[in-house]
Coordinates of C-alpha atoms in Angstrom, one line a residue:
Chain A
M838 CA 69.1 80.1 76.1
T839 CA 65.8 80.0 77.7
I840 CA 63.0 78.2 75.8
T841 CA 59.4 78.0 76.8
W842 CA 56.1 77.1 75.0
T843 CA 52.5 76.5 75.7
G844 CA 50.4 73.6 74.4
D845 CA 52.2 70.9 72.2
L846 CA 55.4 71.8 70.4
N847 CA 55.1 70.7 66.8
I848 CA 58.6 71.1 65.6
T849 CA 60.8 70.0 62.7
D850 CA 64.0 68.2 63.5
A851 CA 67.3 68.6 61.6
N852 CA 66.3 65.7 59.3
G853 CA 63.1 67.4 58.2
Q854 CA 60.9 65.1 60.3
Q855 CA 58.0 66.6 62.1
V856 CA 58.1 65.9 65.9
N857 CA 55.2 66.6 68.3
I858 CA 56.4 67.2 71.8
T859 CA 53.6 66.7 74.2
S860 CA 55.6 66.0 77.3
T861 CA 56.2 68.4 80.2
P862 CA 57.7 70.5 81.6
K863 CA 57.3 72.9 78.7
N864 CA 60.7 74.5 78.9
G865 CA 64.1 73.9 77.4
A866 CA 65.9 73.3 80.6
D867 CA 64.0 70.2 81.7
N868 CA 62.2 68.7 78.7
T869 CA 64.2 65.7 77.7
D870 CA 62.2 65.3 74.4
L871 CA 63.4 68.7 73.3
H872 CA 66.9 67.8 74.4
A873 CA 66.8 64.8 72.0
L874 CA 65.5 67.0 69.3
G875 CA 68.3 69.6 69.8
Q876 CA 70.8 66.7 69.4
T877 CA 69.6 66.3 65.8
Y878 CA 70.8 69.9 65.2
G879 CA 74.1 69.2 66.9
V880 CA 72.9 71.4 69.9
T881 CA 73.3 69.5 73.1
K882 CA 71.8 70.4 76.5
L883 CA 74.2 70.6 79.5
V884 CA 72.2 69.1 82.3
G885 CA 72.7 70.9 85.6
D886 CA 73.1 74.4 84.0
R887 CA 69.6 75.4 83.1
P888 CA 70.2 77.8 80.1
H889 CA 73.3 76.1 78.8
W890 CA 73.4 74.4 75.4
S891 CA 76.5 73.6 73.5
D892 CA 78.1 71.5 70.8
T893 CA 79.5 69.0 73.3
G894 CA 77.1 69.2 76.2
H895 CA 79.8 70.8 78.4
Chain B
M337 CA 138.8 124.5 113.5
T338 CA 138.1 124.5 109.8
H339 CA 134.9 125.2 108.0
S340 CA 133.9 124.0 104.7
N341 CA 131.2 126.2 103.4
L342 CA 128.0 125.0 101.9
S343 CA 128.7 121.3 102.2
S344 CA 125.3 120.0 101.3
L345 CA 123.6 118.2 104.1
Q346 CA 120.6 116.7 102.5
V347 CA 118.3 115.8 105.3
I348 CA 114.8 116.7 106.4
A349 CA 113.7 118.1 109.7
S350 CA 110.4 117.0 111.1
F351 CA 110.2 120.0 113.5
I352 CA 108.9 122.2 110.7
C353 CA 106.3 119.6 110.1
A354 CA 104.6 120.0 113.4
I355 CA 101.4 118.6 112.0
L356 CA 101.9 115.4 113.9
A357 CA 98.3 114.9 114.6
L358 CA 96.8 115.3 111.1
G359 CA 93.1 115.2 110.7
H360 CA 91.3 112.7 108.7
A361 CA 91.5 112.7 104.9
Q362 CA 88.7 114.8 103.4
V363 CA 87.2 112.5 100.8
N364 CA 84.9 114.0 98.3
Q365 CA 82.8 112.3 95.7
Q366 CA 85.4 112.7 93.0
T367 CA 88.3 111.2 94.8
N368 CA 88.3 108.4 97.3
L369 CA 91.6 106.9 98.2
E370 CA 90.3 104.0 100.3
G371 CA 91.7 100.7 99.4
E372 CA 95.0 98.8 98.6
W373 CA 97.9 100.6 96.9
V374 CA 101.3 99.5 95.8
I375 CA 104.5 101.5 95.5
I376 CA 105.6 101.5 91.9
S377 CA 108.7 103.7 92.2
N378 CA 111.5 103.1 94.7
V379 CA 110.6 104.9 97.9
N380 CA 113.2 105.1 100.5
Q381 CA 114.2 101.5 101.2
L382 CA 110.9 100.1 99.9
G383 CA 110.3 98.1 96.8
R384 CA 106.8 97.2 95.6
H385 CA 105.4 97.3 99.1
R386 CA 101.6 97.3 99.5
L387 CA 99.7 99.9 101.5
F388 CA 96.2 100.3 102.8
I389 CA 94.5 103.6 103.0
T390 CA 91.3 103.8 105.1
Q391 CA 88.2 105.6 104.0
N392 CA 88.0 107.9 107.0
G393 CA 91.7 108.2 108.0
G394 CA 94.6 109.7 106.3
N395 CA 97.0 106.9 107.1
A396 CA 98.6 104.7 104.6
V397 CA 99.7 101.6 106.5
F398 CA 101.8 98.7 105.3
I399 CA 100.0 95.4 104.5
H400 CA 101.0 92.1 103.0
K401 CA 99.0 91.0 100.0
G402 CA 96.4 88.5 101.0
Q403 CA 97.1 88.8 104.7
S404 CA 95.0 90.4 107.4
G405 CA 96.2 93.4 109.4
S406 CA 99.2 95.7 109.0
Y407 CA 102.9 95.4 109.8
Q408 CA 105.9 97.6 110.4
P409 CA 108.8 97.0 107.9
D410 CA 112.3 97.4 109.4
C411 CA 114.6 100.3 108.5
E412 CA 118.1 99.4 107.5
L413 CA 119.7 101.3 110.4
G414 CA 117.2 100.0 113.0
G415 CA 113.7 101.0 114.0
N416 CA 110.7 100.6 111.8
R417 CA 107.7 102.6 110.6
D418 CA 104.0 101.8 111.2
H419 CA 102.8 103.8 108.2
L420 CA 104.3 105.6 105.2
L421 CA 101.9 108.5 104.7
T422 CA 99.5 110.7 106.7
G423 CA 97.7 113.1 104.6
Q424 CA 94.8 115.4 103.9
L425 CA 92.9 115.4 100.6
Q426 CA 91.5 118.5 99.1
G427 CA 90.0 117.8 95.7
T428 CA 92.8 115.9 94.0
N429 CA 95.6 117.5 96.1
L430 CA 97.0 115.2 98.8
T431 CA 99.4 116.8 101.3
G432 CA 100.8 115.6 104.5
T433 CA 103.8 113.9 106.0
I434 CA 105.8 110.9 104.9
V435 CA 107.8 108.7 107.2
L436 CA 111.3 107.8 106.0
C437 CA 114.3 105.7 107.1
S438 CA 117.8 107.1 107.3
D439 CA 120.7 106.2 105.2
P440 CA 124.1 106.4 107.0
D441 CA 124.7 110.1 105.8
Q442 CA 121.3 111.2 106.9
K443 CA 121.7 109.5 110.3
Q444 CA 125.0 111.3 110.9
I445 CA 123.5 114.7 110.1
I446 CA 120.5 114.0 112.4
D447 CA 123.0 113.0 115.1
D448 CA 125.5 115.8 114.6
C449 CA 123.0 118.6 113.9
H450 CA 120.6 117.4 116.5
L451 CA 117.7 117.3 114.0
P452 CA 114.4 115.7 115.0
S453 CA 114.0 112.0 114.6
L454 CA 111.1 109.8 115.3
N455 CA 113.2 107.4 117.3
S456 CA 116.2 107.5 119.6
Q457 CA 118.5 105.9 116.9
G458 CA 117.9 108.7 114.4
S459 CA 116.9 106.1 111.9
V460 CA 113.3 107.2 111.3
W461 CA 112.2 110.7 110.5
Q462 CA 109.5 112.4 108.6
T463 CA 109.0 115.3 106.2
T464 CA 106.3 116.8 104.2
F465 CA 105.0 115.6 100.8
K466 CA 102.6 116.9 98.2
A467 CA 100.9 114.8 95.6
T468 CA 98.2 114.6 93.0
A469 CA 95.7 111.8 93.6
A470 CA 93.9 110.5 90.5
S471 CA 90.9 108.4 91.4
Y472 CA 89.1 107.5 88.3
F473 CA 87.0 104.7 89.7
A474 CA 87.9 104.0 93.3
P475 CA 87.4 102.4 95.6
S476 CA 85.4 100.0 93.5
V477 CA 86.0 99.7 89.8
G478 CA 83.6 101.7 87.7
D479 CA 82.8 102.5 84.1
P480 CA 85.7 101.4 82.0
A481 CA 84.8 104.1 79.4
V482 CA 86.0 106.7 81.9
A483 CA 89.6 105.6 81.8
P484 CA 89.8 102.1 80.4
D485 CA 93.5 101.4 80.9
T486 CA 94.4 103.7 83.7
N487 CA 94.8 102.7 87.3
D488 CA 94.3 105.3 90.1
F489 CA 97.6 106.7 91.3
I490 CA 99.1 109.0 93.8
D491 CA 102.0 110.9 92.2
G492 CA 104.0 113.3 94.3
T493 CA 107.3 114.5 95.8
W494 CA 108.6 114.6 99.3
L495 CA 110.7 117.5 100.6
S496 CA 114.4 116.8 101.2
E497 CA 115.5 119.8 103.2
G498 CA 118.9 121.3 102.5
W499 CA 121.3 121.8 105.4
S500 CA 124.7 123.4 105.2
G501 CA 127.6 123.7 107.6
G502 CA 131.2 122.5 108.0
M503 CA 133.1 119.4 109.0
E504 CA 135.3 118.9 111.9
G505 CA 136.7 115.6 113.2
G506 CA 134.4 113.7 110.9
H507 CA 131.3 115.5 112.2
H508 CA 129.1 118.2 110.9
I509 CA 129.3 121.5 112.6
N510 CA 127.6 124.9 112.4
C511 CA 124.5 123.3 110.8
H512 CA 122.1 125.7 109.3
R513 CA 119.1 125.5 107.1
D514 CA 119.9 126.1 103.4
K515 CA 116.9 126.2 101.1
N516 CA 119.2 126.4 98.1
D517 CA 119.8 122.7 98.6
D518 CA 116.2 121.7 99.0
R519 CA 115.1 118.9 96.7
D520 CA 111.8 117.4 95.7
V521 CA 112.1 113.7 95.6
P522 CA 109.5 111.9 93.5
F523 CA 107.4 108.9 94.6
K524 CA 104.4 107.2 93.1
L525 CA 101.8 104.8 94.3
E526 CA 99.2 103.0 92.2
R527 CA 96.0 101.4 93.2
A528 CA 96.7 97.7 93.6
C529 CA 93.1 96.5 93.3
Y530 CA 89.5 97.6 93.3
F531 CA 86.9 96.3 95.8
S532 CA 84.6 93.6 94.6
G533 CA 81.0 94.7 94.2
L534 CA 78.3 95.5 91.7
D535 CA 80.5 97.8 89.6
W536 CA 82.5 94.8 88.4
V537 CA 79.4 93.3 86.8
N538 CA 79.4 95.9 84.0
R539 CA 83.0 95.0 83.1
Y540 CA 83.8 92.4 80.5
P541 CA 80.3 92.3 79.0
E542 CA 79.0 89.1 77.4
S543 CA 77.3 88.8 74.0
K544 CA 73.9 87.5 73.2
S545 CA 74.5 87.2 69.4
T546 CA 74.9 83.9 67.7
D547 CA 77.5 85.6 65.5
K548 CA 79.9 85.1 68.3
L549 CA 79.6 81.3 68.0
E550 CA 82.1 79.2 66.0
Q551 CA 81.1 77.3 63.0
P552 CA 79.5 74.8 62.4
F553 CA 77.9 75.3 65.8
R554 CA 76.7 78.8 64.8
D555 CA 74.6 77.5 61.9
N556 CA 73.3 74.6 63.9
V557 CA 72.1 76.9 66.7
N558 CA 70.5 79.3 64.2
K559 CA 68.6 76.4 62.5
F560 CA 67.5 75.1 65.9
I561 CA 66.3 78.5 67.0
A562 CA 64.5 79.0 63.6
A563 CA 62.7 75.6 64.1
L564 CA 61.7 76.5 67.7
Q565 CA 60.3 79.9 66.7
A566 CA 58.5 78.4 63.7
A567 CA 56.8 76.0 66.1
G568 CA 55.7 78.9 68.3
A569 CA 58.2 78.5 71.1
N570 CA 59.6 81.5 73.0
V571 CA 63.4 81.7 72.7
R572 CA 65.6 84.0 74.7
I573 CA 69.3 83.9 74.3
N574 CA 71.1 84.4 77.7
T575 CA 74.7 84.4 76.5
T576 CA 76.6 83.2 73.5
Y577 CA 80.0 84.5 74.4
R578 CA 81.4 85.1 77.9
P579 CA 84.9 86.6 78.2
I580 CA 87.1 84.5 80.5
E581 CA 87.5 87.5 82.8
R582 CA 83.7 87.5 83.3
A583 CA 83.7 83.8 83.8
Y584 CA 86.4 84.2 86.5
L585 CA 84.5 86.9 88.3
M586 CA 81.1 85.1 88.1
H587 CA 82.7 81.8 89.4
Y588 CA 84.5 83.2 92.4
A589 CA 81.8 85.7 93.3
W590 CA 79.6 82.6 93.5
Q591 CA 82.1 80.7 95.5
I592 CA 82.6 83.6 98.0
S593 CA 79.0 84.5 98.5
D594 CA 77.2 82.8 101.4
M595 CA 73.8 83.3 99.8
Y596 CA 72.1 83.2 96.4
F597 CA 68.9 84.7 95.2
D598 CA 66.3 82.5 93.4
Q599 CA 62.5 82.5 93.1
G600 CA 62.3 85.9 94.9
T601 CA 64.2 85.0 98.0
W602 CA 67.7 84.5 99.3
H603 CA 69.0 81.1 100.2
A604 CA 72.0 80.1 102.3
K605 CA 74.9 78.3 100.6
Q606 CA 78.3 77.1 101.3
S607 CA 81.1 79.6 100.7
I608 CA 84.9 79.9 100.7
N609 CA 87.2 82.4 102.3
P610 CA 87.9 85.3 99.8
S611 CA 91.5 85.4 100.9
T612 CA 92.1 82.0 99.3
V613 CA 91.1 83.2 95.8
V614 CA 93.9 83.7 93.3
V615 CA 93.8 87.1 91.6
P616 CA 95.2 87.1 88.1
P617 CA 97.3 90.0 86.8
G618 CA 94.7 91.3 84.4
I619 CA 91.8 91.5 86.8
P620 CA 92.6 93.9 89.7
I621 CA 89.8 92.9 92.1
C622 CA 90.1 93.0 95.9
W623 CA 87.9 90.0 96.9
V624 CA 88.9 90.8 100.5
H625 CA 87.6 94.1 102.0
R626 CA 89.3 95.5 105.0
K627 CA 88.4 97.4 108.2
A628 CA 90.0 100.7 109.2
N629 CA 92.7 98.8 111.0
A630 CA 93.5 96.8 107.8
E631 CA 92.1 93.6 109.3
F632 CA 90.1 91.5 106.8
D633 CA 86.4 92.4 106.8
L634 CA 84.9 89.1 105.9
A635 CA 81.3 90.4 106.3
A636 CA 81.8 93.2 103.8
S637 CA 83.6 90.8 101.5
K638 CA 80.7 88.4 101.5
A639 CA 78.2 91.2 101.1
A640 CA 80.0 92.4 98.0
A641 CA 80.1 88.9 96.5
R642 CA 76.3 88.5 97.3
A643 CA 75.6 91.8 95.4
M644 CA 77.6 90.5 92.4
I645 CA 75.7 87.3 92.1
G646 CA 72.3 88.7 93.1
P647 CA 69.3 89.9 91.1
N648 CA 71.0 93.2 90.3
G649 CA 74.2 91.5 89.4
Y650 CA 75.0 88.3 87.4
G651 CA 71.7 86.7 88.6
E652 CA 73.4 83.4 89.4
V653 CA 71.6 80.3 90.7
P654 CA 72.9 76.9 91.5
P655 CA 75.3 75.5 90.4
G656 CA 76.8 79.0 89.7
A657 CA 79.1 79.8 86.8
A658 CA 81.7 77.3 85.9
F659 CA 85.4 78.3 85.5
D660 CA 88.4 76.2 84.7
P661 CA 91.1 77.2 87.2
H662 CA 93.7 76.3 84.7
T663 CA 92.5 79.0 82.3
D664 CA 95.4 81.3 81.2
L665 CA 94.4 84.7 82.5
T666 CA 97.8 86.3 81.9
S667 CA 96.8 87.1 78.3
P668 CA 93.1 88.0 78.8
N669 CA 90.6 88.6 76.1

């Protein structure tokens, strides 16, 4: 999936904690802070395949 | 001298088929026979031989699967044939001549009755045929809703002329044409594969719904997307489920293509020879296109693969779609 945003991304992780992502780039393919947040949901980014997220990262 | 009346001499005579220089096949928009075909019923000393029919010519020449060019299979009594059919297409009606090899009886009749043969041994001859050509998609695969489980076919009969006469000293004598003994011998060809190209992209569609995901991943993704949207992010789902057939097509179209399209322009990339790609039974794609002489047309093959991965196709960018070559495609989705 393709994820984009503008400004800061103030988002709730799977543990109910509020996380403010201020880093760039502001897209799901490259933002490693969002990758870490996705992990809390059990959704893992496959690096090297821009839109690819999975349960295993493969 | 003795005469045995009406001994049946089943043989053909090519002299009545004087249309040796047949014109080109007349291809209309509805029916296009260009491409690779395979014999699916036993045709005169031929098993599941493969044939190539050119777009502008009426010839069906013999080819080997995955090999460039044509060849001439041997007849059992000597000689060979460089093509099986030469025909003219009118609508869905295909008529013309078929080249056949003699069995021992036929050869004796040709020799004794001095019937025309295409070689000095009397082992190769020709007769007329008529057939119905059903071309639902061809030459590239089209909308599966048209005929989802039907391959194009050429279904017809060739004329076995009846000849009568007597026997003397083990030879046929007083040979004469006997239409009462004419027979129509059935044969059938089926399209072996459909050219690669944009039409394939509409096949085996993928899903964008998270309902296609397995649990618990489905719930996890839905929660993640809900959190993203609540935070104001824009989320677009590209694919949740990709049939293995589509994964196969995307991967090898990427491998074969020598260019990819990204950021509004084409970029060169490394590519493989399309003739090296294994084609599974359930996906009848011709990765290799051919020229009129049945030689591989690598430029056309690459162009078709480019179209498949380009902006009007799968829209692939590096690293291209992944595919496990060990995937079992014999029982596709």
